[in-house]
């Protein structure tokens, strides 16, 4: 019986802690991507964000984040330098990539965020799925880099990029 009461108390504590600003571990947040056209994966660092989220009231959530475009890393220095150049991300001119949710709703066991993503000088509406797993918030989306003026391939379907963001909760 004591274990049941302790479990119930911990569940209530978890929900209460989510109802306010969620304290996130920005230092250990991980942003990864996979570019289908070249079968290349990589990371982007320098995550900064603010999250207010209550799982029982997702419509009242406020979720935003950004990354430092200059930290783009595919493990190949020559390729990274080229990606950061004016041919692709133009990181000197556009140093930050951003996302700000405009709506959050529950779908099945996960949540869906719709909001504005800005890469370079282009802002578009994008959708992310969000789940809570192992003490982290997990965000996933698939975008087309051509929509942001970053088109390496001639065929639009070759510019698909999967994005995963893992943000540990403190």
PDB file of C-alpha atoms in Angstrom:
ATOM      1  CA  UNK A   1       0.000   0.000   0.000  1.00  0.00           C
ATOM      2  CA  UNK A   2       2.848   2.392   0.851  1.00  0.00           C
ATOM      3  CA  UNK A   3       4.340   1.737  -2.592  1.00  0.00           C
ATOM      4  CA  UNK A   4       1.034   2.600  -4.261  1.00  0.00           C
ATOM      5  CA  UNK A   5       0.788   5.877  -2.336  1.00  0.00           C
ATOM      6  CA  UNK A   6       4.416   6.729  -3.170  1.00  0.00           C
ATOM      7  CA  UNK A   7       3.793   5.965  -6.855  1.00  0.00           C
ATOM      8  CA  UNK A   8       0.659   8.164  -6.888  1.00  0.00           C
ATOM      9  CA  UNK A   9       2.550  10.995  -5.179  1.00  0.00           C
ATOM     10  CA  UNK A  10       5.377  10.780  -7.722  1.00  0.00           C
ATOM     11  CA  UNK A  11       2.892  10.850 -10.618  1.00  0.00           C
ATOM     12  CA  UNK A  12       1.191  13.924  -9.172  1.00  0.00           C
ATOM     13  CA  UNK A  13       4.565  15.597  -8.626  1.00  0.00           C
ATOM     14  CA  UNK A  14       5.529  14.919 -12.255  1.00  0.00           C
ATOM     15  CA  UNK A  15       2.337  16.507 -13.550  1.00  0.00           C
ATOM     16  CA  UNK A  16       2.685  19.520 -11.268  1.00  0.00           C
ATOM     17  CA  UNK A  17       6.289  20.041 -12.340  1.00  0.00           C
ATOM     18  CA  UNK A  18       5.197  20.036 -16.006  1.00  0.00           C
ATOM     19  CA  UNK A  19       2.493  22.655 -15.426  1.00  0.00           C
ATOM     20  CA  UNK A  20       5.065  25.425 -15.059  1.00  0.00           C
ATOM     21  CA  UNK A  21       8.105  26.288 -17.104  1.00  0.00           C
ATOM     22  CA  UNK A  22      10.015  23.121 -17.780  1.00  0.00           C
ATOM     23  CA  UNK A  23      13.629  23.422 -16.782  1.00  0.00           C
ATOM     24  CA  UNK A  24      15.597  21.995 -19.670  1.00  0.00           C
ATOM     25  CA  UNK A  25      19.224  20.989 -20.003  1.00  0.00           C
ATOM     26  CA  UNK A  26      20.239  23.200 -22.933  1.00  0.00           C
ATOM     27  CA  UNK A  27      23.887  22.145 -22.638  1.00  0.00           C
ATOM     28  CA  UNK A  28      23.084  18.481 -23.278  1.00  0.00           C
ATOM     29  CA  UNK A  29      20.298  19.038 -25.805  1.00  0.00           C
ATOM     30  CA  UNK A  30      21.063  17.195 -29.016  1.00  0.00           C
ATOM     31  CA  UNK A  31      19.907  18.225 -32.492  1.00  0.00           C
ATOM     32  CA  UNK A  32      20.562  15.686 -35.243  1.00  0.00           C
ATOM     33  CA  UNK A  33      19.614  15.557 -38.895  1.00  0.00           C
ATOM     34  CA  UNK A  34      19.677  13.092 -41.762  1.00  0.00           C
ATOM     35  CA  UNK A  35      19.854  14.386 -45.347  1.00  0.00           C
ATOM     36  CA  UNK A  36      18.301  11.720 -47.557  1.00  0.00           C
ATOM     37  CA  UNK A  37      19.745  12.959 -50.870  1.00  0.00           C
ATOM     38  CA  UNK A  38      23.356  12.230 -49.904  1.00  0.00           C
ATOM     39  CA  UNK A  39      22.648   9.824 -47.045  1.00  0.00           C
ATOM     40  CA  UNK A  40      24.502  12.179 -44.687  1.00  0.00           C
ATOM     41  CA  UNK A  41      23.788  12.713 -41.017  1.00  0.00           C
ATOM     42  CA  UNK A  42      25.051  15.372 -38.681  1.00  0.00           C
ATOM     43  CA  UNK A  43      24.416  17.624 -35.737  1.00  0.00           C
ATOM     44  CA  UNK A  44      23.757  21.262 -34.956  1.00  0.00           C
ATOM     45  CA  UNK A  45      24.692  22.589 -31.502  1.00  0.00           C
ATOM     46  CA  UNK A  46      24.106  25.715 -29.473  1.00  0.00           C
ATOM     47  CA  UNK A  47      20.493  24.907 -28.597  1.00  0.00           C
ATOM     48  CA  UNK A  48      18.615  27.590 -26.669  1.00  0.00           C
ATOM     49  CA  UNK A  49      14.974  27.299 -25.833  1.00  0.00           C
ATOM     50  CA  UNK A  50      12.070  27.901 -23.506  1.00  0.00           C
ATOM     51  CA  UNK A  51       9.296  25.421 -22.833  1.00  0.00           C
ATOM     52  CA  UNK A  52       6.089  25.812 -20.855  1.00  0.00           C
ATOM     53  CA  UNK A  53       4.048  22.657 -21.129  1.00  0.00           C
ATOM     54  CA  UNK A  54       1.317  20.865 -19.232  1.00  0.00           C
ATOM     55  CA  UNK A  55       0.407  17.491 -20.811  1.00  0.00           C
ATOM     56  CA  UNK A  56      -3.196  17.884 -19.627  1.00  0.00           C
ATOM     57  CA  UNK A  57      -3.487  21.312 -21.333  1.00  0.00           C
ATOM     58  CA  UNK A  58      -1.305  21.126 -24.467  1.00  0.00           C
ATOM     59  CA  UNK A  59      -3.197  23.996 -26.106  1.00  0.00           C
ATOM     60  CA  UNK A  60      -1.703  26.397 -23.529  1.00  0.00           C
ATOM     61  CA  UNK A  61       1.890  25.366 -24.275  1.00  0.00           C
ATOM     62  CA  UNK A  62       4.619  27.776 -25.284  1.00  0.00           C
ATOM     63  CA  UNK A  63       7.562  26.081 -27.013  1.00  0.00           C
ATOM     64  CA  UNK A  64      10.427  27.734 -28.866  1.00  0.00           C
ATOM     65  CA  UNK A  65      14.041  27.011 -29.621  1.00  0.00           C
ATOM     66  CA  UNK A  66      17.000  27.934 -31.756  1.00  0.00           C
ATOM     67  CA  UNK A  67      20.361  26.513 -32.777  1.00  0.00           C
ATOM     68  CA  UNK A  68      23.638  28.067 -33.886  1.00  0.00           C
ATOM     69  CA  UNK A  69      23.954  27.407 -37.649  1.00  0.00           C
ATOM     70  CA  UNK A  70      27.747  27.796 -37.481  1.00  0.00           C
ATOM     71  CA  UNK A  71      27.954  24.585 -35.413  1.00  0.00           C
ATOM     72  CA  UNK A  72      26.610  22.417 -38.246  1.00  0.00           C
ATOM     73  CA  UNK A  73      28.764  19.272 -38.274  1.00  0.00           C
ATOM     74  CA  UNK A  74      28.649  16.278 -40.626  1.00  0.00           C
ATOM     75  CA  UNK A  75      32.054  14.914 -39.664  1.00  0.00           C
ATOM     76  CA  UNK A  76      33.642  16.163 -42.897  1.00  0.00           C
ATOM     77  CA  UNK A  77      35.371  19.552 -42.490  1.00  0.00           C
ATOM     78  CA  UNK A  78      35.433  20.393 -46.207  1.00  0.00           C
ATOM     79  CA  UNK A  79      31.723  19.571 -46.596  1.00  0.00           C
ATOM     80  CA  UNK A  80      30.843  21.494 -43.418  1.00  0.00           C
ATOM     81  CA  UNK A  81      32.720  24.568 -44.651  1.00  0.00           C
ATOM     82  CA  UNK A  82      30.855  24.395 -47.959  1.00  0.00           C
ATOM     83  CA  UNK A  83      27.475  23.921 -46.218  1.00  0.00           C
ATOM     84  CA  UNK A  84      28.142  27.002 -44.079  1.00  0.00           C
ATOM     85  CA  UNK A  85      29.044  29.085 -47.161  1.00  0.00           C
ATOM     86  CA  UNK A  86      26.849  31.284 -49.328  1.00  0.00           C
ATOM     87  CA  UNK A  87      26.032  28.254 -51.492  1.00  0.00           C
ATOM     88  CA  UNK A  88      23.889  26.777 -48.704  1.00  0.00           C
ATOM     89  CA  UNK A  89      23.247  28.099 -45.166  1.00  0.00           C
ATOM     90  CA  UNK A  90      25.104  31.447 -45.349  1.00  0.00           C
ATOM     91  CA  UNK A  91      25.867  31.240 -41.626  1.00  0.00           C
ATOM     92  CA  UNK A  92      27.678  34.577 -41.484  1.00  0.00           C
ATOM     93  CA  UNK A  93      24.521  36.308 -42.674  1.00  0.00           C
ATOM     94  CA  UNK A  94      22.008  33.937 -40.991  1.00  0.00           C
ATOM     95  CA  UNK A  95      23.644  32.605 -37.798  1.00  0.00           C
ATOM     96  CA  UNK A  96      20.516  31.160 -36.165  1.00  0.00           C
ATOM     97  CA  UNK A  97      17.865  28.610 -37.123  1.00  0.00           C
ATOM     98  CA  UNK A  98      14.638  28.942 -35.101  1.00  0.00           C
ATOM     99  CA  UNK A  99      11.299  27.281 -34.376  1.00  0.00           C
ATOM    100  CA  UNK A 100       8.347  28.666 -32.408  1.00  0.00           C
ATOM    101  CA  UNK A 101       5.206  26.601 -31.926  1.00  0.00           C
ATOM    102  CA  UNK A 102       1.903  28.315 -32.625  1.00  0.00           C
ATOM    103  CA  UNK A 103      -0.231  25.333 -31.587  1.00  0.00           C
ATOM    104  CA  UNK A 104       0.199  22.103 -29.655  1.00  0.00           C
ATOM    105  CA  UNK A 105      -2.331  19.281 -29.514  1.00  0.00           C
ATOM    106  CA  UNK A 106      -2.421  15.705 -28.303  1.00  0.00           C
ATOM    107  CA  UNK A 107      -2.583  12.930 -30.897  1.00  0.00           C
ATOM    108  CA  UNK A 108      -2.636   9.375 -29.590  1.00  0.00           C
ATOM    109  CA  UNK A 109       0.272   9.040 -27.127  1.00  0.00           C
ATOM    110  CA  UNK A 110       2.278  11.958 -28.546  1.00  0.00           C
ATOM    111  CA  UNK A 111       1.806  15.659 -29.156  1.00  0.00           C
ATOM    112  CA  UNK A 112       1.899  17.573 -32.428  1.00  0.00           C
ATOM    113  CA  UNK A 113       3.420  21.033 -32.639  1.00  0.00           C
ATOM    114  CA  UNK A 114       2.713  23.337 -35.556  1.00  0.00           C
ATOM    115  CA  UNK A 115       4.747  26.488 -35.805  1.00  0.00           C
ATOM    116  CA  UNK A 116       7.117  28.701 -37.710  1.00  0.00           C
ATOM    117  CA  UNK A 117      10.587  27.497 -38.613  1.00  0.00           C
ATOM    118  CA  UNK A 118      13.135  30.012 -39.872  1.00  0.00           C
ATOM    119  CA  UNK A 119      16.223  28.929 -41.781  1.00  0.00           C
ATOM    120  CA  UNK A 120      18.205  31.638 -43.554  1.00  0.00           C
ATOM    121  CA  UNK A 121      15.701  34.323 -44.558  1.00  0.00           C
ATOM    122  CA  UNK A 122      12.791  31.921 -45.041  1.00  0.00           C
ATOM    123  CA  UNK A 123      10.058  31.306 -42.460  1.00  0.00           C
ATOM    124  CA  UNK A 124       7.627  28.459 -43.089  1.00  0.00           C
ATOM    125  CA  UNK A 125       5.051  26.524 -41.140  1.00  0.00           C
ATOM    126  CA  UNK A 126       6.348  23.101 -40.083  1.00  0.00           C
ATOM    127  CA  UNK A 127       5.051  20.286 -37.902  1.00  0.00           C
ATOM    128  CA  UNK A 128       6.930  18.390 -35.176  1.00  0.00           C
ATOM    129  CA  UNK A 129       5.837  15.364 -33.194  1.00  0.00           C
ATOM    130  CA  UNK A 130       6.785  15.509 -29.509  1.00  0.00           C
ATOM    131  CA  UNK A 131       7.005  12.716 -26.980  1.00  0.00           C
ATOM    132  CA  UNK A 132       8.293  12.410 -23.443  1.00  0.00           C
ATOM    133  CA  UNK A 133      10.745   9.528 -23.041  1.00  0.00           C
ATOM    134  CA  UNK A 134      13.326   8.654 -20.401  1.00  0.00           C
ATOM    135  CA  UNK A 135      13.407  12.124 -18.845  1.00  0.00           C
ATOM    136  CA  UNK A 136      13.691  13.944 -22.181  1.00  0.00           C
ATOM    137  CA  UNK A 137      11.451  15.708 -24.640  1.00  0.00           C
ATOM    138  CA  UNK A 138      11.867  14.209 -28.134  1.00  0.00           C
ATOM    139  CA  UNK A 139      10.899  16.289 -31.156  1.00  0.00           C
ATOM    140  CA  UNK A 140      10.844  14.873 -34.713  1.00  0.00           C
ATOM    141  CA  UNK A 141      10.089  16.394 -38.084  1.00  0.00           C
ATOM    142  CA  UNK A 142      10.776  15.928 -41.768  1.00  0.00           C
ATOM    143  CA  UNK A 143      11.333  19.032 -43.870  1.00  0.00           C
ATOM    144  CA  UNK A 144      12.438  19.810 -47.400  1.00  0.00           C
ATOM    145  CA  UNK A 145      15.619  21.909 -47.472  1.00  0.00           C
ATOM    146  CA  UNK A 146      14.619  23.269 -50.901  1.00  0.00           C
ATOM    147  CA  UNK A 147      11.783  25.147 -49.156  1.00  0.00           C
ATOM    148  CA  UNK A 148      14.484  27.192 -47.406  1.00  0.00           C
ATOM    149  CA  UNK A 149      16.603  27.879 -50.458  1.00  0.00           C
ATOM    150  CA  UNK A 150      19.022  25.076 -49.616  1.00  0.00           C
ATOM    151  CA  UNK A 151      18.795  22.774 -52.592  1.00  0.00           C
ATOM    152  CA  UNK A 152      21.698  20.550 -53.427  1.00  0.00           C
ATOM    153  CA  UNK A 153      19.769  18.176 -55.631  1.00  0.00           C
ATOM    154  CA  UNK A 154      17.876  18.940 -58.822  1.00  0.00           C
ATOM    155  CA  UNK A 155      14.896  16.841 -57.786  1.00  0.00           C
ATOM    156  CA  UNK A 156      12.871  18.261 -54.917  1.00  0.00           C
ATOM    157  CA  UNK A 157      12.323  14.824 -53.376  1.00  0.00           C
ATOM    158  CA  UNK A 158      16.107  14.484 -52.943  1.00  0.00           C
ATOM    159  CA  UNK A 159      16.152  17.438 -50.510  1.00  0.00           C
ATOM    160  CA  UNK A 160      14.316  15.676 -47.655  1.00  0.00           C
ATOM    161  CA  UNK A 161      15.816  16.134 -44.173  1.00  0.00           C
ATOM    162  CA  UNK A 162      14.786  14.302 -40.989  1.00  0.00           C
ATOM    163  CA  UNK A 163      15.310  16.293 -37.793  1.00  0.00           C
ATOM    164  CA  UNK A 164      15.420  14.896 -34.259  1.00  0.00           C
ATOM    165  CA  UNK A 165      15.812  17.029 -31.147  1.00  0.00           C
ATOM    166  CA  UNK A 166      16.390  15.454 -27.737  1.00  0.00           C
ATOM    167  CA  UNK A 167      16.102  17.854 -24.783  1.00  0.00           C
ATOM    168  CA  UNK A 168      16.815  16.443 -21.316  1.00  0.00           C
ATOM    169  CA  UNK A 169      14.524  17.734 -18.563  1.00  0.00           C
ATOM    170  CA  UNK A 170      16.231  18.817 -15.340  1.00  0.00           C
TER     171      UNK A 170
END
